[in-house]
mmCIF file of C-alpha atoms in Angstrom:
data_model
loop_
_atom_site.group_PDB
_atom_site.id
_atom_site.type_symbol
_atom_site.label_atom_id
_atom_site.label_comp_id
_atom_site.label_asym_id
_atom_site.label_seq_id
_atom_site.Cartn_x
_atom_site.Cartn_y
_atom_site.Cartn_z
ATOM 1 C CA UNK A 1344 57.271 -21.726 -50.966
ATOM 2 C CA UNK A 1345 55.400 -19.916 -53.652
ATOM 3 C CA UNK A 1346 59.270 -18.874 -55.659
ATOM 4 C CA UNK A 1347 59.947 -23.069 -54.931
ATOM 5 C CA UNK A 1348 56.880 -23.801 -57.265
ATOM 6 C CA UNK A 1349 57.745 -21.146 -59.944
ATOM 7 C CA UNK A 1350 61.533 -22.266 -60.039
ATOM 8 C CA UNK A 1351 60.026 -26.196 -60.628
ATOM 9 C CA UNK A 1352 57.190 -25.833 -62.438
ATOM 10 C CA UNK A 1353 59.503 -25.357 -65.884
ATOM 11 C CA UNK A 1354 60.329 -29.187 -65.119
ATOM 12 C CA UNK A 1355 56.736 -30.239 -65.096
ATOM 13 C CA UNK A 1356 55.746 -32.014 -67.932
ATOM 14 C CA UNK A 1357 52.159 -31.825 -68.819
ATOM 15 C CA UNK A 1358 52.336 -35.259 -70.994
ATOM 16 C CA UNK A 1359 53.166 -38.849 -69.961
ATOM 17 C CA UNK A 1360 56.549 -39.164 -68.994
ATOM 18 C CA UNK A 1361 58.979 -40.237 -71.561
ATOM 19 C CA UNK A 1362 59.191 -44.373 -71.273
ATOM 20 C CA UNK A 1363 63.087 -44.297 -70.307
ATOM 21 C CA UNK A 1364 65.721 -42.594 -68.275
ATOM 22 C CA UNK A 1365 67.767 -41.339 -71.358
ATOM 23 C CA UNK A 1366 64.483 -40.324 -73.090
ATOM 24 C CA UNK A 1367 63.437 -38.517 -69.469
ATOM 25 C CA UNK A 1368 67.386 -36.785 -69.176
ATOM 26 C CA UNK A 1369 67.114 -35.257 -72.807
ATOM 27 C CA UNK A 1370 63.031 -33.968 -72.090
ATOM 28 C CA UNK A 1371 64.585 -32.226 -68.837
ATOM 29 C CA UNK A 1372 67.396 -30.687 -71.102
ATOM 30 C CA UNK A 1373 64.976 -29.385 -73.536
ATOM 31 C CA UNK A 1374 63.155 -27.743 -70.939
ATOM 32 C CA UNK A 1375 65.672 -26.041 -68.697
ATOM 33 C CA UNK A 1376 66.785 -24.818 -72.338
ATOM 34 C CA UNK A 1377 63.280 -22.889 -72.973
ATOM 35 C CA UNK A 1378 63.471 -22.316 -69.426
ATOM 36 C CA UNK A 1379 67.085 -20.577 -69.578
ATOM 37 C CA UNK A 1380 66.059 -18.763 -72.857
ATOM 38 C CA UNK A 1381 62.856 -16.961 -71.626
ATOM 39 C CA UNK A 1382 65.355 -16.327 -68.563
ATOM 40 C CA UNK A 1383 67.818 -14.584 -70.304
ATOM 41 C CA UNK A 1384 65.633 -12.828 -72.723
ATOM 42 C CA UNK A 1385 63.475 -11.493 -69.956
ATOM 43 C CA UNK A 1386 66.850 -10.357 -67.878
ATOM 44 C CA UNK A 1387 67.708 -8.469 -70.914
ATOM 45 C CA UNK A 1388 64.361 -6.817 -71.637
ATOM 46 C CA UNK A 1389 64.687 -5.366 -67.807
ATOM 47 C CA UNK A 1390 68.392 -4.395 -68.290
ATOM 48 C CA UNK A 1391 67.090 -2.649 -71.346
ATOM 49 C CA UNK A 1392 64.505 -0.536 -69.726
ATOM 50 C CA UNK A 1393 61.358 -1.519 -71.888
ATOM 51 C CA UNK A 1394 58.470 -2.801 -71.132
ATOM 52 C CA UNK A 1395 57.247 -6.037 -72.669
ATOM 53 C CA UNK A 1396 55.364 -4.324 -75.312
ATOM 54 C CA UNK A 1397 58.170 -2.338 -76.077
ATOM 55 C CA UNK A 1398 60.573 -4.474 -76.268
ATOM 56 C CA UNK A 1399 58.253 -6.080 -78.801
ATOM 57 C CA UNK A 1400 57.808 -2.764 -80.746
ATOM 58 C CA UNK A 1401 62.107 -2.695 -80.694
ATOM 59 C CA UNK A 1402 62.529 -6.204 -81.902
ATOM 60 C CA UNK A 1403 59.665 -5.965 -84.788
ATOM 61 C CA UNK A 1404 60.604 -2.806 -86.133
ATOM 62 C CA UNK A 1405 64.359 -3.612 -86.034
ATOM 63 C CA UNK A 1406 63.300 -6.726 -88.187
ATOM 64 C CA UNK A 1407 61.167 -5.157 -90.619
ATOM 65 C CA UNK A 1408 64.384 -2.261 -90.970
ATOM 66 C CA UNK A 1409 67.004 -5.416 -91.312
ATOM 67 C CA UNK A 1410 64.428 -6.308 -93.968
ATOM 68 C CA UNK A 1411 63.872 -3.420 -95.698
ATOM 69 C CA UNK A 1412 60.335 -3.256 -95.113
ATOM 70 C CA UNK A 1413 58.482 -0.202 -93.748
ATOM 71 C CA UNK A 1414 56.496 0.230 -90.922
ATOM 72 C CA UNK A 1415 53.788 2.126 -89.308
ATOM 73 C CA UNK A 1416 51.994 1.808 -86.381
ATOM 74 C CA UNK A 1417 49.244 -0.026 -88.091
ATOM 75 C CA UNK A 1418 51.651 -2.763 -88.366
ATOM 76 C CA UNK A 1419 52.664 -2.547 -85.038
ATOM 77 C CA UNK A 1420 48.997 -2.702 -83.705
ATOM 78 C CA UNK A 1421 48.655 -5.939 -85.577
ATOM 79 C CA UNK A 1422 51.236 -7.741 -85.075
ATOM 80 C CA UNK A 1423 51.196 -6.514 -81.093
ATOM 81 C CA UNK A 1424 47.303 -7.407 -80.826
ATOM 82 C CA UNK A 1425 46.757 -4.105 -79.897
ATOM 83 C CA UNK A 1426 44.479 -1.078 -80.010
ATOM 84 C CA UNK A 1427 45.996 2.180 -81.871
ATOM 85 C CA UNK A 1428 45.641 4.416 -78.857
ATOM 86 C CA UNK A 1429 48.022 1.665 -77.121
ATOM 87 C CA UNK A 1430 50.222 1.857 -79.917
ATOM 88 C CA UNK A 1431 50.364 5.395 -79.933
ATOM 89 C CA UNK A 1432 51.357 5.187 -76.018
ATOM 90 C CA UNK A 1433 54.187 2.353 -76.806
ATOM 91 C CA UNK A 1434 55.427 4.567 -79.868
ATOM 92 C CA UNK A 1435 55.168 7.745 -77.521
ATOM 93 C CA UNK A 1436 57.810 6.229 -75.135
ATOM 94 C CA UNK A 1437 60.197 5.217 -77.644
ATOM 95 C CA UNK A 1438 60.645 8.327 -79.507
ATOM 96 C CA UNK A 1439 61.051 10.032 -76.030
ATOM 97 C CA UNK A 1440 63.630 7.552 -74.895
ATOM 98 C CA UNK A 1441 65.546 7.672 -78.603
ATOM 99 C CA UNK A 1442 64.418 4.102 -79.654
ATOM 100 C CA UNK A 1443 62.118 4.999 -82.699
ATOM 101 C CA UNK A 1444 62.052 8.241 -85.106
ATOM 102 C CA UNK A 1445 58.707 9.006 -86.947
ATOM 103 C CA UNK A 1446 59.076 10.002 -90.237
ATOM 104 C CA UNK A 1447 56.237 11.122 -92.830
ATOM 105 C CA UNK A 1448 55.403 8.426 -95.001
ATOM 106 C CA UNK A 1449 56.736 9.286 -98.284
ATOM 107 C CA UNK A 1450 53.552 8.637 -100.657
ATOM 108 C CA UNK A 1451 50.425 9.033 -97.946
ATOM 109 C CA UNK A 1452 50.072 12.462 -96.053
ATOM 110 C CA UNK A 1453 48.445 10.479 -93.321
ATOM 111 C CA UNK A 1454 50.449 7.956 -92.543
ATOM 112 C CA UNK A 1455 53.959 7.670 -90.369
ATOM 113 C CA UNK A 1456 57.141 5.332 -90.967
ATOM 114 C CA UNK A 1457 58.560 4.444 -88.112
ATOM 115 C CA UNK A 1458 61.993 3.453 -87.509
ATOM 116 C CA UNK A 1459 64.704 2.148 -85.110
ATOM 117 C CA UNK A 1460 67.434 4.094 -84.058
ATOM 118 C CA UNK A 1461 71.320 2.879 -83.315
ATOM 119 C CA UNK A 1462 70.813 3.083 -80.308
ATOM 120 C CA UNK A 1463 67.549 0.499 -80.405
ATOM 121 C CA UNK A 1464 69.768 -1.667 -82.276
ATOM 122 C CA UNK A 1465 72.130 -1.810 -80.167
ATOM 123 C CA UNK A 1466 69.623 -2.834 -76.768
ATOM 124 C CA UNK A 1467 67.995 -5.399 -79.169
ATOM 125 C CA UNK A 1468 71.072 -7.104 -80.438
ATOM 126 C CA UNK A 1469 72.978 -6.887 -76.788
ATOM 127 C CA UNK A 1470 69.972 -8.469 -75.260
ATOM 128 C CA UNK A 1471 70.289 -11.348 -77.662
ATOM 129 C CA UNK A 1472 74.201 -11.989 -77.986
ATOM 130 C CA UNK A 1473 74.494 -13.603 -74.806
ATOM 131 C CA UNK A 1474 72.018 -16.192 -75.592
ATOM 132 C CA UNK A 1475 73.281 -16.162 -79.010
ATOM 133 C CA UNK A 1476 76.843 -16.422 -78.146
ATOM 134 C CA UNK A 1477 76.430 -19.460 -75.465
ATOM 135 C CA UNK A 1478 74.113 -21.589 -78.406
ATOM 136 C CA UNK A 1479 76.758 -20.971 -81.014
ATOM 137 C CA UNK A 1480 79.902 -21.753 -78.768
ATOM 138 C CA UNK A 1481 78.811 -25.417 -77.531
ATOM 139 C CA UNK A 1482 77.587 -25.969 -80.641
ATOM 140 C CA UNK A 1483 80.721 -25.443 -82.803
ATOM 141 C CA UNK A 1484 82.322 -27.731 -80.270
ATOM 142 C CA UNK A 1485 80.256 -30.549 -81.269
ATOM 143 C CA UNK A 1486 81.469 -33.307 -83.698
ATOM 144 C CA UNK A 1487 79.650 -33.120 -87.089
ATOM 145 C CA UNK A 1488 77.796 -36.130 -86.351
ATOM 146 C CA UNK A 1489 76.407 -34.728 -83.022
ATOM 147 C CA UNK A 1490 75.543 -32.134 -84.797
ATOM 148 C CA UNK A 1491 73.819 -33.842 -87.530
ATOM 149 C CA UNK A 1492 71.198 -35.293 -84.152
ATOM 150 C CA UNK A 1493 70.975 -32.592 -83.147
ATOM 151 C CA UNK A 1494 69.745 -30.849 -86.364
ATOM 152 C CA UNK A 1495 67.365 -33.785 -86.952
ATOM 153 C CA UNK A 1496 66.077 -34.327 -83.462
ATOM 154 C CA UNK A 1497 65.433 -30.908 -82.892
ATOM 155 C CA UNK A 1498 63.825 -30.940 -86.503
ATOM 156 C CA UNK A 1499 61.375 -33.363 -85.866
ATOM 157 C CA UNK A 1500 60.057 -31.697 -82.628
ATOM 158 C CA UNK A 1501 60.065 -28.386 -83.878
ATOM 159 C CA UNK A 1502 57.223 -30.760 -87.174
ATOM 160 C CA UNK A 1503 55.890 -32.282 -83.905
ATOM 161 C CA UNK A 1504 54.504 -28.785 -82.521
ATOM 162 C CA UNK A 1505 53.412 -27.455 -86.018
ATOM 163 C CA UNK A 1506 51.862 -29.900 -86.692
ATOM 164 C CA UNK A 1507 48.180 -29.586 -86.834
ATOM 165 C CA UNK A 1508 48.381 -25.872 -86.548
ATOM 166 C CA UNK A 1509 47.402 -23.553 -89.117
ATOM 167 C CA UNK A 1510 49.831 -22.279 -91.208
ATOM 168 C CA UNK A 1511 50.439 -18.149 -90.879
ATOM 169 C CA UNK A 1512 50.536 -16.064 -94.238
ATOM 170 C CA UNK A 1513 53.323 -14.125 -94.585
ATOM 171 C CA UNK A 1514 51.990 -10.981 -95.201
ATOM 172 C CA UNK A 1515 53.203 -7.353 -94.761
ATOM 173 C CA UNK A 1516 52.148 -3.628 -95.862
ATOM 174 C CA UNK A 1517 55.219 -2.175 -97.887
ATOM 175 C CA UNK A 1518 54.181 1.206 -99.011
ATOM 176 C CA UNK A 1519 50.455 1.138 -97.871
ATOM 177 C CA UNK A 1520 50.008 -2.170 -100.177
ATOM 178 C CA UNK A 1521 49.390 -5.674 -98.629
ATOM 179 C CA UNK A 1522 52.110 -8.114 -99.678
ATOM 180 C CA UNK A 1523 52.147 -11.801 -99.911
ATOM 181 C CA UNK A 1524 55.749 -12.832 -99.393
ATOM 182 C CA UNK A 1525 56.938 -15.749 -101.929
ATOM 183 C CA UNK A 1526 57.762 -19.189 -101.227
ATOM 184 C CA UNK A 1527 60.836 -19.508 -99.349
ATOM 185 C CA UNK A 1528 63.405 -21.396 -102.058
ATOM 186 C CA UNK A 1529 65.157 -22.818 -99.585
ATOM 187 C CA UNK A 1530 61.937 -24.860 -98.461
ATOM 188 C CA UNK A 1531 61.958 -28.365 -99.085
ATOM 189 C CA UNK A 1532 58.676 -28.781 -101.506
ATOM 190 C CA UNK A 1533 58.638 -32.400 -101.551
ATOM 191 C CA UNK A 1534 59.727 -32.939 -104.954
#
């Protein structure tokens, strides 16, 4: 009974239902696909061996490389929501398993850098390919004008949720210095 209720209650809609069938068929699509992704991406954090947290640490610090950014675990405590000592644990574990390398950070005596390893990259971007692969291969079998509502439905429910909600600052230490990222260009303004 009790696995019943957890396998259904990704189906539950907490709103009105939609007002017709067609509406109420693509709802349930959009849900078994957030259902499928946290699925898949939770299947691949256990096949990876990492806790949630460090999973987390992986992905974030795998970014931040892929970015060019550097990290300590400062940043990680922030962006994790939590306390150093925990971060110190989570960091502990993936040096020991050969996900992270410390390194002295190169202008403060106190500080570390931390960084992924290949072999980090590797359980991050396996854990994602399958899920990317499957999105990517229906999708490129889609005529352009499928595509084009999908693109614009999907667009105006991703506005739906932000909407209201505040708006994060990108911001990031590079170097021991708070930086405010710039506008993306690619942004529609408006104008």
């Amino acid at each position: 009974m009790p696995l019943t209720v957890v396998r259904r209650e990704h189906v539950h809609l907490y709103a009105r239902e939609p007002r017709t069938r067609s509406a109420k068929t693509a709802v349930d699509a959009l849900l078994r696909l957030q259902h499928a992704e946290e699925d898949q991406l939770e299947r691949a954090r256990v096949e990876s061996g990492l806790t949630k947290n460090e999973f987390l640490t992986v992905r974030y610090m795998l970014q931040a490389h892929r970015d060019g950014r550097s990290m300590g675990p400062k940043d990680l405590a922030v962006m994790l929501g939590v306390s150093n000592a925990s971060v110190t644990k989570i960091v502990d574990g993936l040096v020991e398993k050969g996900d992270l390398v410390r390194s002295p950070h190169p202008t403060d005596r106190r500080a570390q850098v931390l960084e992924p390893t290949v072999q980090a990259a590797r359980k991050i971007d396996v854990s994602y390919e399958t899920f990317h692969q499957a999105v990517v291969e229906v999708i490129d079998h889609l005529s352009a004008e499928d595509n084009e509502v999908l693109t614009r439905c999907l667009g105006q429910i991703t506005a739906a949720l932000d909407a209201g909600a505040p708006t994060p600052v990108d911001e990031y230490t590079v170097d021991g210095v708070a930086v405010r990222s710039l506008p993306d260009p690619t942004a529609d303004d408006g104008s």
